[in-house]
Tab-separated table of C-alpha atoms in Angstrom:
chain	number	residue	atom	x	y	z
A	1465	UNK	CA	11.497	-3.299	11.374
A	1466	UNK	CA	14.414	-5.690	10.951
A	1467	UNK	CA	17.210	-5.854	8.396
A	1468	UNK	CA	18.117	-9.300	7.057
A	1469	UNK	CA	21.879	-8.948	6.811
A	1470	UNK	CA	22.318	-12.590	5.845
A	1471	UNK	CA	20.030	-12.128	2.828
A	1472	UNK	CA	21.853	-8.937	1.831
A	1473	UNK	CA	25.186	-10.767	1.953
A	1474	UNK	CA	23.840	-13.658	-0.113
A	1475	UNK	CA	22.439	-11.340	-2.815
A	1476	UNK	CA	25.617	-9.217	-2.891
A	1477	UNK	CA	27.790	-12.285	-3.445
A	1478	UNK	CA	25.382	-13.623	-6.074
A	1479	UNK	CA	25.805	-10.328	-7.952
A	1480	UNK	CA	29.601	-10.757	-7.773
A	1481	UNK	CA	30.107	-7.600	-5.700
A	1482	UNK	CA	32.513	-7.006	-2.838
A	1483	UNK	CA	31.367	-4.905	0.114
A	1484	UNK	CA	33.548	-2.075	-1.208
A	1485	UNK	CA	32.013	-2.283	-4.692
A	1486	UNK	CA	28.485	-2.287	-3.309
A	1487	UNK	CA	29.243	0.697	-1.078
A	1488	UNK	CA	30.969	2.800	-3.759
A	1489	UNK	CA	29.332	6.215	-4.095
A	1490	UNK	CA	26.646	5.312	-1.532
A	1491	UNK	CA	28.223	4.757	1.876
A	1492	UNK	CA	31.326	3.299	3.510
A	1493	UNK	CA	32.378	-0.340	3.343
A	1494	UNK	CA	32.002	-0.395	7.127
A	1495	UNK	CA	28.294	0.433	6.755
A	1496	UNK	CA	27.791	-2.610	4.506
A	1497	UNK	CA	29.708	-4.738	6.990
A	1498	UNK	CA	27.501	-3.594	9.879
A	1499	UNK	CA	24.399	-4.270	7.822
A	1500	UNK	CA	25.482	-7.806	7.012
A	1501	UNK	CA	27.004	-8.794	10.358
A	1502	UNK	CA	24.856	-6.903	12.873
A	1503	UNK	CA	21.636	-6.292	10.891
A	1504	UNK	CA	22.241	-2.558	11.334
A	1505	UNK	CA	19.510	-0.612	9.509
A	1506	UNK	CA	21.039	2.426	7.720
A	1507	UNK	CA	19.376	5.689	6.739
A	1508	UNK	CA	16.584	5.259	4.232
A	1509	UNK	CA	18.400	6.939	1.321
A	1510	UNK	CA	21.353	4.588	1.789
A	1511	UNK	CA	19.129	1.507	2.017
A	1512	UNK	CA	17.214	2.545	-1.109
A	1513	UNK	CA	20.402	3.191	-3.105
A	1514	UNK	CA	21.857	-0.191	-2.094
A	1515	UNK	CA	18.667	-1.999	-3.132
A	1516	UNK	CA	18.609	-0.133	-6.446
A	1517	UNK	CA	22.219	-1.200	-7.132
A	1518	UNK	CA	21.303	-4.804	-6.340
A	1519	UNK	CA	18.076	-4.448	-8.381
A	1520	UNK	CA	15.845	-5.696	-5.554
A	1521	UNK	CA	12.870	-4.196	-3.686
A	1522	UNK	CA	13.656	-2.976	-0.162
A	1523	UNK	CA	11.252	-5.471	1.408
A	1524	UNK	CA	13.534	-8.256	0.113
A	1525	UNK	CA	15.987	-7.502	2.917
A	1526	UNK	CA	13.774	-5.640	5.416
A	1527	UNK	CA	10.940	-7.278	7.281
A	1528	UNK	CA	8.535	-6.381	10.042
A	1529	UNK	CA	9.389	-8.172	13.241
A	1530	UNK	CA	6.934	-10.961	13.956
A	1531	UNK	CA	4.794	-10.418	17.002
A	1532	UNK	CA	1.309	-11.156	18.237
A	1533	UNK	CA	0.148	-7.661	17.397
A	1534	UNK	CA	1.767	-7.905	13.961
A	1535	UNK	CA	-0.295	-11.019	13.262
A	1536	UNK	CA	-3.408	-9.144	14.384
A	1537	UNK	CA	-2.676	-6.216	12.089
A	1538	UNK	CA	-2.020	-8.587	9.176
A	1539	UNK	CA	-5.440	-10.141	9.759
A	1540	UNK	CA	-7.069	-6.697	9.914
A	1541	UNK	CA	-5.354	-5.833	6.611
A	1542	UNK	CA	-6.868	-8.961	5.066
A	1543	UNK	CA	-10.318	-8.145	6.471
A	1544	UNK	CA	-10.177	-4.632	5.005
A	1545	UNK	CA	-9.172	-6.091	1.637
A	1546	UNK	CA	-12.189	-8.411	1.862
A	1547	UNK	CA	-14.400	-5.419	2.855
A	1548	UNK	CA	-15.233	-7.093	6.168
A	1549	UNK	CA	-15.162	-3.862	8.164
A	1550	UNK	CA	-17.233	-5.105	11.106
A	1551	UNK	CA	-14.790	-7.903	11.925
A	1552	UNK	CA	-11.825	-5.590	11.342
A	1553	UNK	CA	-13.271	-3.128	13.845
A	1554	UNK	CA	-13.827	-5.915	16.361
A	1555	UNK	CA	-10.195	-7.026	16.125
A	1556	UNK	CA	-8.893	-3.481	16.510
A	1557	UNK	CA	-11.122	-2.947	19.546
A	1558	UNK	CA	-9.305	-5.844	21.216
A	1559	UNK	CA	-5.884	-4.201	20.759
A	1560	UNK	CA	-4.564	-2.437	23.866
A	1561	UNK	CA	-2.938	0.696	22.491
A	1562	UNK	CA	-0.884	1.355	25.624
A	1563	UNK	CA	0.805	-2.013	25.113
A	1564	UNK	CA	2.050	-1.149	21.629
A	1565	UNK	CA	5.813	-0.899	22.014
A	1566	UNK	CA	7.087	0.491	18.724
A	1567	UNK	CA	6.129	3.620	16.838
A	1568	UNK	CA	5.678	1.454	13.746
A	1569	UNK	CA	3.002	-0.605	15.531
A	1570	UNK	CA	1.264	2.620	16.596
A	1571	UNK	CA	1.509	4.008	13.072
A	1572	UNK	CA	-0.062	0.864	11.666
A	1573	UNK	CA	-2.782	0.746	14.339
A	1574	UNK	CA	-3.968	4.308	13.785
A	1575	UNK	CA	-3.924	3.873	10.007
A	1576	UNK	CA	-6.058	0.721	10.168
A	1577	UNK	CA	-8.414	2.314	12.702
A	1578	UNK	CA	-8.772	5.355	10.457
A	1579	UNK	CA	-9.638	3.188	7.455
A	1580	UNK	CA	-12.379	1.413	9.408
A	1581	UNK	CA	-13.726	4.776	10.577
A	1582	UNK	CA	-13.814	6.116	6.998
A	1583	UNK	CA	-15.956	3.152	5.966
A	1584	UNK	CA	-18.218	3.725	8.999
A	1585	UNK	CA	-18.564	7.442	8.097
A	1586	UNK	CA	-16.797	8.480	11.313
A	1587	UNK	CA	-14.931	11.068	9.310
A	1588	UNK	CA	-13.723	13.377	12.109
A	1589	UNK	CA	-12.317	10.425	14.052
A	1590	UNK	CA	-10.649	9.045	10.928
A	1591	UNK	CA	-8.971	12.360	10.104
A	1592	UNK	CA	-7.747	12.689	13.697
A	1593	UNK	CA	-6.137	9.221	13.587
A	1594	UNK	CA	-4.623	9.776	10.155
A	1595	UNK	CA	-3.122	13.028	11.453
A	1596	UNK	CA	-1.498	11.080	14.291
A	1597	UNK	CA	0.210	8.832	11.757
A	1598	UNK	CA	1.410	11.698	9.579
A	1599	UNK	CA	2.539	14.055	12.338
A	1600	UNK	CA	3.740	11.858	15.208
A	1601	UNK	CA	5.096	8.789	13.411
A	1602	UNK	CA	6.050	10.053	9.937
A	1603	UNK	CA	9.755	10.249	10.746
A	1604	UNK	CA	10.068	6.925	12.556
A	1605	UNK	CA	10.227	4.756	9.428
A	1606	UNK	CA	9.828	5.520	5.756
A	1607	UNK	CA	7.301	2.878	4.834
A	1608	UNK	CA	4.377	2.715	2.444
A	1609	UNK	CA	1.904	3.439	5.275
A	1610	UNK	CA	2.776	7.116	4.870
A	1611	UNK	CA	1.372	7.056	1.338
A	1612	UNK	CA	-1.526	4.813	2.338
A	1613	UNK	CA	-2.436	7.149	5.194
A	1614	UNK	CA	-2.311	10.166	2.891
A	1615	UNK	CA	-4.663	8.363	0.490
A	1616	UNK	CA	-6.889	7.434	3.435
A	1617	UNK	CA	-7.021	11.099	4.408
A	1618	UNK	CA	-8.043	11.932	0.833
A	1619	UNK	CA	-10.864	9.381	1.084
A	1620	UNK	CA	-12.046	11.002	4.314
A	1621	UNK	CA	-12.121	14.518	2.827
A	1622	UNK	CA	-13.848	13.231	-0.301
A	1623	UNK	CA	-16.588	11.809	1.925
A	1624	UNK	CA	-16.765	15.227	3.559
A	1625	UNK	CA	-17.291	16.678	0.044
A	1626	UNK	CA	-14.073	18.686	0.255
A	1627	UNK	CA	-12.917	17.872	-3.278
A	1628	UNK	CA	-10.110	20.418	-3.387
A	1629	UNK	CA	-8.382	18.962	-0.349
A	1630	UNK	CA	-9.076	15.403	-1.510
A	1631	UNK	CA	-7.377	16.151	-4.844
A	1632	UNK	CA	-4.332	17.686	-3.121
A	1633	UNK	CA	-3.956	14.694	-0.811
A	1634	UNK	CA	-4.411	12.196	-3.634
A	1635	UNK	CA	-1.725	13.921	-5.686
A	1636	UNK	CA	0.533	14.008	-2.626
A	1637	UNK	CA	0.138	10.248	-2.130
A	1638	UNK	CA	1.220	9.719	-5.759
A	1639	UNK	CA	4.320	11.851	-5.174
A	1640	UNK	CA	5.136	9.762	-2.106
A	1641	UNK	CA	5.042	6.475	-3.987
A	1642	UNK	CA	6.854	7.972	-6.977
A	1643	UNK	CA	9.677	8.883	-4.613
A	1644	UNK	CA	10.373	5.117	-4.394
A	1645	UNK	CA	12.041	5.401	-1.007
A	1646	UNK	CA	9.254	3.774	0.965
A	1647	UNK	CA	9.444	0.252	2.335
A	1648	UNK	CA	6.426	-1.934	1.658
A	1649	UNK	CA	5.285	-5.397	0.643
A	1650	UNK	CA	3.772	-6.350	-2.705
A	1651	UNK	CA	0.300	-6.407	-1.122
A	1652	UNK	CA	0.781	-2.919	0.302
A	1653	UNK	CA	2.011	-1.510	-3.013
A	1654	UNK	CA	-0.909	-3.112	-4.862
A	1655	UNK	CA	-3.294	-1.721	-2.237
A	1656	UNK	CA	-2.037	1.853	-2.505
A	1657	UNK	CA	-2.284	1.773	-6.309
A	1658	UNK	CA	-5.854	0.482	-6.017
A	1659	UNK	CA	-6.714	3.129	-3.406
A	1660	UNK	CA	-5.385	5.965	-5.533
A	1661	UNK	CA	-6.978	4.648	-8.733
A	1662	UNK	CA	-10.392	4.595	-7.068
A	1663	UNK	CA	-9.815	8.039	-5.587
A	1664	UNK	CA	-9.135	9.487	-9.033
A	1665	UNK	CA	-12.193	7.690	-10.379
A	1666	UNK	CA	-14.375	9.270	-7.686
A	1667	UNK	CA	-12.721	12.631	-8.376
A	1668	UNK	CA	-13.877	12.427	-12.020
A	1669	UNK	CA	-10.352	11.953	-13.362
A	1670	UNK	CA	-10.626	8.675	-15.331
A	1671	UNK	CA	-7.299	9.159	-17.123
A	1672	UNK	CA	-5.366	9.236	-13.842
A	1673	UNK	CA	-7.477	6.325	-12.567
A	1674	UNK	CA	-6.482	4.277	-15.609
A	1675	UNK	CA	-2.812	5.119	-15.112
A	1676	UNK	CA	-2.825	4.078	-11.428
A	1677	UNK	CA	-4.888	0.920	-12.035
A	1678	UNK	CA	-2.458	-0.121	-14.775
A	1679	UNK	CA	0.455	0.495	-12.399
A	1680	UNK	CA	-1.095	-1.900	-9.891
A	1681	UNK	CA	-1.869	-4.466	-12.605
A	1682	UNK	CA	1.684	-4.341	-13.934
A	1683	UNK	CA	3.065	-4.756	-10.414
A	1684	UNK	CA	0.936	-7.859	-9.777
A	1685	UNK	CA	1.823	-9.335	-13.160
A	1686	UNK	CA	5.520	-8.753	-12.540
A	1687	UNK	CA	5.293	-10.755	-9.315
A	1688	UNK	CA	2.832	-13.384	-10.631
A	1689	UNK	CA	0.264	-12.358	-8.022
A	1690	UNK	CA	-3.538	-12.319	-8.289
A	1691	UNK	CA	-3.806	-10.053	-5.247
A	1692	UNK	CA	-6.350	-7.256	-5.907
A	1693	UNK	CA	-6.154	-7.829	-9.672
A	1694	UNK	CA	-9.937	-8.200	-9.892
A	1695	UNK	CA	-10.492	-4.897	-8.085
A	1696	UNK	CA	-7.868	-3.153	-10.201
A	1697	UNK	CA	-9.519	-4.387	-13.419
A	1698	UNK	CA	-12.940	-3.379	-12.051
A	1699	UNK	CA	-11.626	0.150	-11.463
A	1700	UNK	CA	-10.094	0.102	-14.946
A	1701	UNK	CA	-13.446	-0.896	-16.438
A	1702	UNK	CA	-15.280	1.863	-14.574
A	1703	UNK	CA	-12.740	4.422	-15.774
A	1704	UNK	CA	-13.187	3.341	-19.395
A	1705	UNK	CA	-16.971	3.587	-18.967
A	1706	UNK	CA	-16.465	7.164	-17.764
A	1707	UNK	CA	-14.508	7.806	-20.967
A	1708	UNK	CA	-17.219	6.140	-23.116
A	1709	UNK	CA	-14.729	3.548	-24.334
A	1710	UNK	CA	-17.091	0.569	-24.283
A	1711	UNK	CA	-14.729	-1.926	-25.910
A	1712	UNK	CA	-11.922	-1.444	-23.394
A	1713	UNK	CA	-14.447	-1.219	-20.550
A	1714	UNK	CA	-16.013	-4.560	-21.470
A	1715	UNK	CA	-12.606	-6.182	-21.865
A	1716	UNK	CA	-11.444	-4.984	-18.427
A	1717	UNK	CA	-14.705	-5.979	-16.714
A	1718	UNK	CA	-14.692	-9.479	-18.219
A	1719	UNK	CA	-11.155	-9.954	-16.918
A	1720	UNK	CA	-12.270	-8.640	-13.499
A	1721	UNK	CA	-15.142	-11.130	-13.463
A	1722	UNK	CA	-12.880	-14.104	-14.183
A	1723	UNK	CA	-10.291	-12.969	-11.642
A	1724	UNK	CA	-12.935	-12.424	-8.973
A	1725	UNK	CA	-14.041	-16.038	-9.267
A	1726	UNK	CA	-10.422	-17.207	-9.190
A	1727	UNK	CA	-9.593	-15.131	-6.102
A	1728	UNK	CA	-12.592	-15.508	-3.846
A	1729	UNK	CA	-15.626	-16.907	-5.587
A	1730	UNK	CA	-18.343	-14.431	-6.515
A	1731	UNK	CA	-17.686	-11.769	-3.858
A	1732	UNK	CA	-17.474	-8.937	-6.401
A	1733	UNK	CA	-19.523	-10.478	-9.198
A	1734	UNK	CA	-22.625	-8.371	-8.451
A	1735	UNK	CA	-20.629	-5.127	-8.720
A	1736	UNK	CA	-18.977	-6.282	-11.920
A	1737	UNK	CA	-22.286	-7.363	-13.475
A	1738	UNK	CA	-23.751	-3.980	-12.583
A	1739	UNK	CA	-20.973	-2.241	-14.502
A	1740	UNK	CA	-21.295	-4.634	-17.460
A	1741	UNK	CA	-25.028	-3.865	-17.600
A	1742	UNK	CA	-24.181	-0.216	-18.263
A	1743	UNK	CA	-22.609	-1.289	-21.547
A	1744	UNK	CA	-25.735	-2.970	-22.879
């Protein structure tokens, strides 16, 4: 992961802050100077506090270094979002794990592999790979993959019919994102909210599902993004069906239907129509 010191400097000056003013109560002025001049990445609590003072998300000044494997993982992310698990698995099979240089790349690889394995009902393998992320790479970088992996682990245990452990892991993933000290992109934050919302729905907790779906919807609205909005509204509609609130369910599902067409044609229309039919 790479700090964009030039962007930090530009935002600081735009806010009318000196390095000393930005650092006050958080770190030393020298730390800010090293961040801006040498792209020195500070401890996560310092980075988070600086971003909060500047009123910006951490991913505004921190980015993943571009590499061939990074491009591959981005494509796998997109394939998982599109539910194209076969192609995602094929791309991951082509990755040579021994050539992965950074712990972050390894963390991301094992998370993505675990998600494919969950969908393929390879539950033991998925849990093993998720454990690698959470035990071997959890301290290397505080990014949203820690929460996403925890939610993935919850999905695996839910498929194993271990509801108690699935509930604990789902609640833990919420605590991780509520901590607000994780680095992640808009797409990753929307994804984790969608993951958790659907977990709560499958755990027969529609109220929590509604809360998490609305979090994801608000996030996308705030950033003028359609990403996953159709799936978030679909989850919202299902949760309202579970609560026998037909009016709100129909409203959410109609929005999901329109958004699905806007995002990617009729990919989800069959699922949405199936839910709408329950209201008739």
